[in-house]
Coordinates of C-alpha atoms in Angstrom, one line a residue:
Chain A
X1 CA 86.0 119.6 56.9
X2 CA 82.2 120.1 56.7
X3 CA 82.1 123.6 56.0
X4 CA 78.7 123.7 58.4
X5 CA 79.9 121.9 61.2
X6 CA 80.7 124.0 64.3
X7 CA 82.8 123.0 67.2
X8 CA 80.5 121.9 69.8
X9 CA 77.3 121.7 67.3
X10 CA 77.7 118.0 67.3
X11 CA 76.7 118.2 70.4
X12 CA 73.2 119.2 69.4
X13 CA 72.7 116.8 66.5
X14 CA 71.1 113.8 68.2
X15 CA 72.4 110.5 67.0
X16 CA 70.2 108.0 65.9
X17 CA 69.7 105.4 68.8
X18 CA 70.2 102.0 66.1
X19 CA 74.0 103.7 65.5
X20 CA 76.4 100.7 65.9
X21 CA 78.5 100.7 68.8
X22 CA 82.2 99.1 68.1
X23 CA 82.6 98.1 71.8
X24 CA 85.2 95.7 70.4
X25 CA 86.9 98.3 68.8
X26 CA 87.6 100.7 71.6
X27 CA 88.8 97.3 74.1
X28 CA 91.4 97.2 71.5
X29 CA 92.4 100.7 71.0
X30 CA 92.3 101.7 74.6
X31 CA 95.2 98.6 75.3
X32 CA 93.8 97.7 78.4
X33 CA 93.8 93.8 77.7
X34 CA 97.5 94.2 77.4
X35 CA 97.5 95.3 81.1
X36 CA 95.0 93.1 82.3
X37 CA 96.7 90.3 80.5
X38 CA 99.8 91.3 82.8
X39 CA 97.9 91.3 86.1
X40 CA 97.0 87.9 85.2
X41 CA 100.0 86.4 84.1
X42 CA 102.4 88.3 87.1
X43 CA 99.4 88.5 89.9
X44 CA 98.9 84.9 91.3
X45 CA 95.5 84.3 92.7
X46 CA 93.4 87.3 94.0
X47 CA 89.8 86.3 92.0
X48 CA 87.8 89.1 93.4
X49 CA 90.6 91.8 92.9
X50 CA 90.7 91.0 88.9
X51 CA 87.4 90.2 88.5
X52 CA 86.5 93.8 89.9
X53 CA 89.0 95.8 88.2
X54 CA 87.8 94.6 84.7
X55 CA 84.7 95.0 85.7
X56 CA 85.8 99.3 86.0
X57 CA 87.4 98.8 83.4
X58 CA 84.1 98.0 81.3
X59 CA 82.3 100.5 82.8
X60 CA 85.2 103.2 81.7
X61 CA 84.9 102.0 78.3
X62 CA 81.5 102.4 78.0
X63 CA 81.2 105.3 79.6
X64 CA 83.6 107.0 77.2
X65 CA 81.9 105.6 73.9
X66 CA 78.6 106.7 75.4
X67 CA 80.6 110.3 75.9
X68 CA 81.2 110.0 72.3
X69 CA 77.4 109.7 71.5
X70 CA 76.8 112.4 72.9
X71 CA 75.0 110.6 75.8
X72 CA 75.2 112.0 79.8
X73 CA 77.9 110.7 80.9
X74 CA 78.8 111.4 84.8
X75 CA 82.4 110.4 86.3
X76 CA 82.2 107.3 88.2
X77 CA 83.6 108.1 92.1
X78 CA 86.4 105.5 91.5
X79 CA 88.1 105.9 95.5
X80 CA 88.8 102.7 96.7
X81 CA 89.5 100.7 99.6
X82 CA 91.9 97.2 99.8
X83 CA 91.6 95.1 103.1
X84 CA 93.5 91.8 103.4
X85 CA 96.4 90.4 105.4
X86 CA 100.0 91.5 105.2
X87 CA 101.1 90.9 102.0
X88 CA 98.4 89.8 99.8
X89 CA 99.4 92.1 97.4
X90 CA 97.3 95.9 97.7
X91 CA 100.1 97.8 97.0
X92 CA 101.3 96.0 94.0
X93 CA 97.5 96.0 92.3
X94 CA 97.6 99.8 93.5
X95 CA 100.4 100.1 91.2
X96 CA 98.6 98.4 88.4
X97 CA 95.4 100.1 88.7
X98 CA 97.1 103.6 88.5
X99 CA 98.6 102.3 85.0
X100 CA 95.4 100.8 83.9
X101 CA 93.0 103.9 84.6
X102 CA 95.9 106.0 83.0
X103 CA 95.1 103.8 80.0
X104 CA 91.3 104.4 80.2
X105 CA 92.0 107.8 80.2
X106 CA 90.6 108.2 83.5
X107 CA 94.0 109.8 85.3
X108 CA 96.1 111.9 83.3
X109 CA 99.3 111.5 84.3
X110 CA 99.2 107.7 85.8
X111 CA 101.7 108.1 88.6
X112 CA 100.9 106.6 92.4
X113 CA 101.9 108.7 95.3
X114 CA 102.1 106.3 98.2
X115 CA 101.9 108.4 101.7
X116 CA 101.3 106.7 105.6
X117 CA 100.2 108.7 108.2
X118 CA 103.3 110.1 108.6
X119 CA 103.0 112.3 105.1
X120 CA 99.7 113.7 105.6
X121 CA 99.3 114.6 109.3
X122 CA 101.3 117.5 111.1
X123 CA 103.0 117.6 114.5
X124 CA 101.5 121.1 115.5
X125 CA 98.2 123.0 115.1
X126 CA 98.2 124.3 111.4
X127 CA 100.9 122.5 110.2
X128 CA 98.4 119.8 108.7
X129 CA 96.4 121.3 106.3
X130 CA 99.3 122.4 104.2
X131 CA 101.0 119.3 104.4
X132 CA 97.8 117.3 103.7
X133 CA 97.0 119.6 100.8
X134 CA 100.9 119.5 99.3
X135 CA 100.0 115.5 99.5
X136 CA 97.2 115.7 97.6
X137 CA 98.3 118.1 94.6
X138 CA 101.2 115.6 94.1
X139 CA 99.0 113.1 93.3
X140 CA 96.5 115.2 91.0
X141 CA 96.2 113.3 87.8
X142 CA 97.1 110.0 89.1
X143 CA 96.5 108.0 91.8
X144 CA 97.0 108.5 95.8
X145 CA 97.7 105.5 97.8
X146 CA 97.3 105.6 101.7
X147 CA 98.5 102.6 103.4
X148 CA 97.5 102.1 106.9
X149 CA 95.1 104.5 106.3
X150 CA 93.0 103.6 109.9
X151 CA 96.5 104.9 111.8
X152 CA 94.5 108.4 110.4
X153 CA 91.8 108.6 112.8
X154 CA 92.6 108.4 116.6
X155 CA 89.9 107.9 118.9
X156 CA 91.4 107.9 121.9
X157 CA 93.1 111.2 121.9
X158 CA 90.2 113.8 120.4
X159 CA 93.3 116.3 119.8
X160 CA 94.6 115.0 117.4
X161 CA 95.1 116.3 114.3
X162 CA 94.3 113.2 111.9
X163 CA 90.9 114.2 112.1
X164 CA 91.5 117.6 110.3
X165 CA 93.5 115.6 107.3
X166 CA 90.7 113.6 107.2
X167 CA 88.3 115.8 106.8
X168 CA 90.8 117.8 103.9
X169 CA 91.1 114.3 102.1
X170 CA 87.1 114.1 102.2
X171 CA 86.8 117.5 100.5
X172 CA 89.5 117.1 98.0
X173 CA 87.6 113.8 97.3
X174 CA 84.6 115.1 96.5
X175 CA 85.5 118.1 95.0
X176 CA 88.5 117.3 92.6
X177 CA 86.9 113.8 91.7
X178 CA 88.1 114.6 88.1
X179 CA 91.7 114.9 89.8
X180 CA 92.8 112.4 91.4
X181 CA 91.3 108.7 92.7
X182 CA 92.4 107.5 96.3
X183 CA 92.9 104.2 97.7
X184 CA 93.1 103.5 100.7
X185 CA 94.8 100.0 102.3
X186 CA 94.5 98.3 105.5
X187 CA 93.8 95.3 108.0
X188 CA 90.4 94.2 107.3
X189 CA 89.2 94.1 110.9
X190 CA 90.9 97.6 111.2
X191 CA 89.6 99.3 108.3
X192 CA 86.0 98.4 108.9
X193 CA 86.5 100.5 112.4
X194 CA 87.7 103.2 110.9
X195 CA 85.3 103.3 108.1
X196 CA 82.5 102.9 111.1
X197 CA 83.5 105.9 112.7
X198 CA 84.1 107.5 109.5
X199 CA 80.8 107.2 108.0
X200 CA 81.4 110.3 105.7
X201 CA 84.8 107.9 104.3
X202 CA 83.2 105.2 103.8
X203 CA 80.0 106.7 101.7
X204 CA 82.8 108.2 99.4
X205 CA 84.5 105.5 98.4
X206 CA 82.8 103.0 95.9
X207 CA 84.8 100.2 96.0
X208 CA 85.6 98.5 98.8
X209 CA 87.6 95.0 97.9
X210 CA 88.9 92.7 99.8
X211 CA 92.3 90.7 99.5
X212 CA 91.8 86.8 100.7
X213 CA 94.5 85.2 101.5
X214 CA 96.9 83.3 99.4
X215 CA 96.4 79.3 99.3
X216 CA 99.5 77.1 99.8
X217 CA 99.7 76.3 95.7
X218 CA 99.6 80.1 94.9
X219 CA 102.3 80.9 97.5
X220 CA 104.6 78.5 95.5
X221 CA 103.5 79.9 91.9
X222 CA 104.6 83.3 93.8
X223 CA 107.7 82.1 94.0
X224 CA 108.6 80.5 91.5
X225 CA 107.6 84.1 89.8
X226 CA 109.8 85.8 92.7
X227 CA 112.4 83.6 91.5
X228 CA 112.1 83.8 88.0
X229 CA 112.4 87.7 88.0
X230 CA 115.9 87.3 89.8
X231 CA 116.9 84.3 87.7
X232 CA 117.3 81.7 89.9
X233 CA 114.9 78.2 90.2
X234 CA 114.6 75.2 92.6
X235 CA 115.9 72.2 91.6
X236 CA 112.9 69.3 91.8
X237 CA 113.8 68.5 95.3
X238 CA 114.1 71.7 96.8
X239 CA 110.9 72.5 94.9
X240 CA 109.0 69.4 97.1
X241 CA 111.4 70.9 100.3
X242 CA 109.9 74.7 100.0
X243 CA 106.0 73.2 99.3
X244 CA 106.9 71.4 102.7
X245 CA 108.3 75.3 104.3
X246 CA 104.8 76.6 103.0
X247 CA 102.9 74.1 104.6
X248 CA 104.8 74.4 107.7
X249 CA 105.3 78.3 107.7
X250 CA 101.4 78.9 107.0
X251 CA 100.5 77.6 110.6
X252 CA 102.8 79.7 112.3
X253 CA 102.3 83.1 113.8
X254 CA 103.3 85.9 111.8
X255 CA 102.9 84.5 108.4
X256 CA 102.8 87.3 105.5
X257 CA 101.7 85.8 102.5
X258 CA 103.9 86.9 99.9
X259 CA 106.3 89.0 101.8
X260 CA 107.3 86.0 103.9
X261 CA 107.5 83.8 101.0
X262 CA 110.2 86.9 99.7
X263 CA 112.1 87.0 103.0
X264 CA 112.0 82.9 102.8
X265 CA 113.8 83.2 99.7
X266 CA 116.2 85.9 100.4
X267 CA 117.3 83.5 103.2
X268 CA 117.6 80.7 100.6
X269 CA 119.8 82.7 98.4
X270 CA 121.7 83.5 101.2
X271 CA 122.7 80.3 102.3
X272 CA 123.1 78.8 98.7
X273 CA 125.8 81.5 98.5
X274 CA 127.1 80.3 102.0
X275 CA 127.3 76.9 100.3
X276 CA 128.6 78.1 96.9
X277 CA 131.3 79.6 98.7
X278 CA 132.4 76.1 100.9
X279 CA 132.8 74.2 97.7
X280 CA 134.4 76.9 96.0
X281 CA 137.7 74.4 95.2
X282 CA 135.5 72.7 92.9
X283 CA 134.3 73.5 89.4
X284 CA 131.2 75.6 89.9
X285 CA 128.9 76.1 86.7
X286 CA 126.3 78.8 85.6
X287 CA 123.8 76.4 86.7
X288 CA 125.1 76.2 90.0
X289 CA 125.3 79.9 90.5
X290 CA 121.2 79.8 89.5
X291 CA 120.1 76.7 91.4
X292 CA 118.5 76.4 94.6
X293 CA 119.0 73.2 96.4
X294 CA 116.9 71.4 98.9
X295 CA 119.9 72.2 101.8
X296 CA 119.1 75.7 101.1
X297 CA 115.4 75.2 102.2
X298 CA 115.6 72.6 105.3
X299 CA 118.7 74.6 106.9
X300 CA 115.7 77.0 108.0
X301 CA 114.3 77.4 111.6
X302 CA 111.2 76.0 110.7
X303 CA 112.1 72.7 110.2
X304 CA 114.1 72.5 113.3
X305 CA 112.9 74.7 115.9
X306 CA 109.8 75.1 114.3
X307 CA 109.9 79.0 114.8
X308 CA 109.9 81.7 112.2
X309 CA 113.5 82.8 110.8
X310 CA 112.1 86.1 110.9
X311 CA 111.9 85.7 115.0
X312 CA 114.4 85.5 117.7
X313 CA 117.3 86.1 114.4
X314 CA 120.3 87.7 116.6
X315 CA 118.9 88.1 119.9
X316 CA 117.7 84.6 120.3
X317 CA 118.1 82.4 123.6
X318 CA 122.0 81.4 123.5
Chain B
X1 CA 96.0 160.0 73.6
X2 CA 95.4 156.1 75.4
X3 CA 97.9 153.9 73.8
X4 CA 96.7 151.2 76.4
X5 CA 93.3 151.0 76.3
X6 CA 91.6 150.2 79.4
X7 CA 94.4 150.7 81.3
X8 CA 95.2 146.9 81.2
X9 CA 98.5 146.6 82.8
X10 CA 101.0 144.2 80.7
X11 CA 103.3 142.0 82.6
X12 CA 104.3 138.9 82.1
X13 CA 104.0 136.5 78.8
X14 CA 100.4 136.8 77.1
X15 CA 99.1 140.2 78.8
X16 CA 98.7 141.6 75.6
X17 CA 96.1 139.2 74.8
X18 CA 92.5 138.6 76.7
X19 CA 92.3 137.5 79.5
X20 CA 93.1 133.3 79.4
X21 CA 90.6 130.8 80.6
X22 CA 91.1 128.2 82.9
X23 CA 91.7 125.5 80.4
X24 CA 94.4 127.8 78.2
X25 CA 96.3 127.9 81.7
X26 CA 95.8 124.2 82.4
X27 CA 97.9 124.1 79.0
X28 CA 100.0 126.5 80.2
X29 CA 101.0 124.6 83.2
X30 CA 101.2 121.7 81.8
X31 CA 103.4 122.7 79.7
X32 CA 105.9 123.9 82.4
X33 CA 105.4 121.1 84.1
X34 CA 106.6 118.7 81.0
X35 CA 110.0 120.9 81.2
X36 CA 110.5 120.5 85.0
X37 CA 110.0 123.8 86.1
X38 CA 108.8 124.7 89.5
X39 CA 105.8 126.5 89.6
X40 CA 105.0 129.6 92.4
X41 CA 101.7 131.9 92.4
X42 CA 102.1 135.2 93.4
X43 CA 100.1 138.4 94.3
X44 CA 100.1 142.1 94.9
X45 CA 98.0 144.9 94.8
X46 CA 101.0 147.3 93.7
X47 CA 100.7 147.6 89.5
X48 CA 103.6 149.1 89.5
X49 CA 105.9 147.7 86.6
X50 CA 108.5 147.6 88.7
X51 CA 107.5 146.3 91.5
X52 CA 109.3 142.9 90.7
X53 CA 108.8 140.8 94.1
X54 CA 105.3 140.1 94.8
X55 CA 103.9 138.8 98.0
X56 CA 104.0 134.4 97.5
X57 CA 101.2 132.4 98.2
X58 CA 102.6 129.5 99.8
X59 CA 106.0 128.0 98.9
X60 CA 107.0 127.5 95.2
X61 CA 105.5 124.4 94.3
X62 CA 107.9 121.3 93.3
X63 CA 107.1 117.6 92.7
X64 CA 104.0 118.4 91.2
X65 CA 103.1 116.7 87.7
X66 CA 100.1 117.5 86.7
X67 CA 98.3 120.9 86.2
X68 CA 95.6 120.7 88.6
X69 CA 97.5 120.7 91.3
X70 CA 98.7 124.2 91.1
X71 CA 95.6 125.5 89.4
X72 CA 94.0 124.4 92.7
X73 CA 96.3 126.9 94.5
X74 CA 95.8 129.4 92.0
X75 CA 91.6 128.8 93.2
X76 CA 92.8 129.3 96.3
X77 CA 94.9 132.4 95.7
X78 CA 91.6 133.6 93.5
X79 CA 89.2 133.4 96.4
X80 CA 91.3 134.9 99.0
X81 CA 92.0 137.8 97.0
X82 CA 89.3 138.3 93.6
X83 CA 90.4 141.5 93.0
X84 CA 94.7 141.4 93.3
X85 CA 96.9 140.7 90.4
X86 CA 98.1 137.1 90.3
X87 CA 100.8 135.4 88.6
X88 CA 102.4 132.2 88.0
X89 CA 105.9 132.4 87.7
X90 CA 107.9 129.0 86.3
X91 CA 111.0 128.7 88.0
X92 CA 114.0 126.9 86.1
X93 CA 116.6 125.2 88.3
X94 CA 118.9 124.0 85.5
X95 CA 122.4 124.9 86.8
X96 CA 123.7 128.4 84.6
X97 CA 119.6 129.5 84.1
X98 CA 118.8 129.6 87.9
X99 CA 116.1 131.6 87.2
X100 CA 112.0 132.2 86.2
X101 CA 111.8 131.0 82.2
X102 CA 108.1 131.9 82.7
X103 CA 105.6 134.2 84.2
X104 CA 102.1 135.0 83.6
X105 CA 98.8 136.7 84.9
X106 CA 96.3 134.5 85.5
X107 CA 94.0 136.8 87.9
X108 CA 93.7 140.9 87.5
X109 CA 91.1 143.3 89.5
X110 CA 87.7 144.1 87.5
X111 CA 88.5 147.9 87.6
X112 CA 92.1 148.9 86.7
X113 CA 92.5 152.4 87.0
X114 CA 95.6 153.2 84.8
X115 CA 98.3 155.3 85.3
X116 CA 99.0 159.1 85.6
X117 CA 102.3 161.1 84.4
X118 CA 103.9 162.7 87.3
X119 CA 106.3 165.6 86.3
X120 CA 108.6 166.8 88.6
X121 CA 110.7 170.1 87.7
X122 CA 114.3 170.0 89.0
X123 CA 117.3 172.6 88.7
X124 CA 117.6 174.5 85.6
X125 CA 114.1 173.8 84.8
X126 CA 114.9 170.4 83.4
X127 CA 112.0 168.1 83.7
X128 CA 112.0 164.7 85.3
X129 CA 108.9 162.1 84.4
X130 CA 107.8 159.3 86.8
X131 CA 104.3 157.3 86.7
X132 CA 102.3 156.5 89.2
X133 CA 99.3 154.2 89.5
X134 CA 96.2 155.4 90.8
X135 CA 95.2 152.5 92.2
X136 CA 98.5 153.1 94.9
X137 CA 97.0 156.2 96.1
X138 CA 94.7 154.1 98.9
X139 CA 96.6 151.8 101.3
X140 CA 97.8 148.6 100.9
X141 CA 94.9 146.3 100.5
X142 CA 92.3 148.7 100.0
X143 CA 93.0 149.3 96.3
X144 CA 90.9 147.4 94.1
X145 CA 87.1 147.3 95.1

């Protein structure tokens, strides 16, 4: 060691301004391709989402190889907002982006502590603030997800008490930036009322990015990534038969993006055990056991009723 | 003769040494943390060494995994009461322990006054010794200024 140096002198010694910068260098270090890489290859779609999370990611980097300069560095406010439909996907990038700023160094610990209403908000005077704050210091050092998070603020009854855990999260926010980063997920046309009567919320939180909604070729790379993870596939035809169930499902009410494209294939695994299990006298192969057929697909109420499976299952008109 | 200069009192892990700062508790915590232990900040105003149960700010404090959560209570406990002892005590649930692996000041008052030796004389002359803080001769609360 330099016999002169002093902890914290470096600090003092201004570095030339021509001193090469390895920008490459520290991409590769920090790993952060390796995650990015994984949102691309298991996230179908969402263009804006990734484009803005590499974009932080850049700004992270830089931002610590400035630090290392010895050049003012000030912690980017990283809170964030996700609007989109039902199941486009905001909790799953939440998850991702408490793993990549875990990676950037920017969280310590990298964990996601997802809460609704529910968690933070008490059911008697003084009972919120504590719960809020016990909230909160469970997600210190990683990331704290509130879905919903419009259910928060109740304008038509001034009592209650989602105002005062509001008004904690705001604090916390500012104050323990270093500590923690805090989505929060919604409705688009909901969240943009709740951020207008929240003015304070919405000045706080730096990103605000919107989920569109999946097209009809993504919804089947979706699952054909659903189905890979379980181990099953669609043979040709049934591939053709589910595009159709897309196409039809797509215009009807209800329609969830990814989660009804889950629950769609749930119900196809379901009856391709139903089927399994009628031909059980003949031989039956591995590739049976993994194969979805076209039956499996058409069997469902959209092609014949033209109605949801999801609706009316059980307690429909006899 | 003072063989504790400054009247420091010395309870807990590290009260021998100065005061830590901040960042040494952080490490501290953290450190507790990594071996699941639950952590719980206390206070009193009593110095006495064996006054064992101090009052608890809040409940003991599980599910937490990183430091600044509790050092944010320990704020907390700080600016309620600047001038109380405060300690963190690291509570070990493993089945046979039961019990706190760890405890440590991390707040003491600006002036602590020491103790005296109290001698009481009993039958046959025979002496018996007790101590006594000075700091417990004002009421609760009042004690450190």
């Amino acid at each position: 060691m330099n016999a002169g140096a002093q902890p914290g002198e470096t600090d003092t010694q201004p570095v030339p301004d021509d001193t090469p910068v390895d920008l490459e260098a520290a991409f590769r270090d920090s790993q952060v391709q390796e995650v990015l890489d994984k949102l691309d290859r298991e996230l179908v779609g969402l263009k804006p989402v990734k484009t803005r999370i590499r974009e932080i990611a850049a700004l992270l980097l830089v931002d610590r190889l400035r630090r290392q300069l010895g050049l003012i560095t000030e912690t980017p406010t990283l809170h964030m907002s996700f609007t989109g439909n039902p199941g486009t996907g905001k909790t799953t990038v939440a998850l991702r982006m408490a793993e990549i700023l875990h990676r950037l160094g920017y969280v310590r610990q990298g964990h996601l502590v997802a809460v609704t209403r529910d968690d933070l908000v008490g059911q008697y005077i003084g009972h919120t603030a504590p719960k809020t704050k016990e909230v909160l210091k469970r997600a210190m050092g990683g990331v704290l997800f509130i879905d919903e998070a419009y259910y928060l603020y109740r304008p038509e009854n001034e009592r209650d008490y989602g105002q005062e855990a509001i008004e904690i999260l705001l604090q916390i926010m500012e104050n323990n930036r270093d500590d923690l980063v805090v989505i929060l997920a919604g409705y688009k046309d909901k969240m943009d009322r709740f951020f207008l009567s929240n003015p304070g919320m919405r000045s706080r939180i730096a990103h605000h990015l919107d989920f569109p909604d999946y097209a009809a070729e993504e919804l089947m790379g979706i699952a054909s990534l659903m189905l890979a993870q379980v181990q099953y596939r669609f043979s040709p035809e049934a591939e053709k038969a589910f595009g159709d169930y897309i196409h039809r499902r797509m215009k009807m009410p209800h329609f969830a993006n990814a989660r009804s494209i889950r629950n769609a294939l749930d119900r196809a695994r379901l009856r391709q055990a139903n089927r399994l299990f009628a031909r059980a006298r003949e031989r039956l192969t591995k590739r049976d056991l993994m194969l979805l057929e076209p039956e499996d697909i058409v069997a469902s109420r959209v092609f014949s009723e033209g109605v949801p499976d999801e609706q009316l299952s059980g307690a429909g008109p006899k | 003769m003072m063989t504790n200069h400054g009247s420091r009192i010395t309870q807990g892990t590290f009260s021998f040494l100065p005061d830590m700062t901040d960042e040494q508790i952080t490490k501290q915590i953290q450190y507790c943390l990594k071996n699941g232990w639950a952590l719980n900040v206390e206070f009193t105003d009593d110095p006495h060494p064996r006054n064992t149960y101090w009052e608890m700010w809040g409940i003991p404090m599980f599910d937490i995994k990183d430091a600044a959560g509790i050092l944010y209570e320990v704020n907390q406990c700080r600016k309620a009461y600047p001038n109380h002892y405060i300690r963190l005590t690291a509570f070990d649930s493993t089945r046979g322990t039961e019990s706190v692996k760890l405890s440590f000041l991390v707040n003491r008052p600006k002036n602590e006054p020491g103790f005296g030796l109290v001698r009481q004389e009993v039958d046959g002359r025979r002496i018996r010794y007790t101590i006594h803080s000075y700091a417990s001769e004002r009421p609760e609360g009042e004690r450190y200024r």
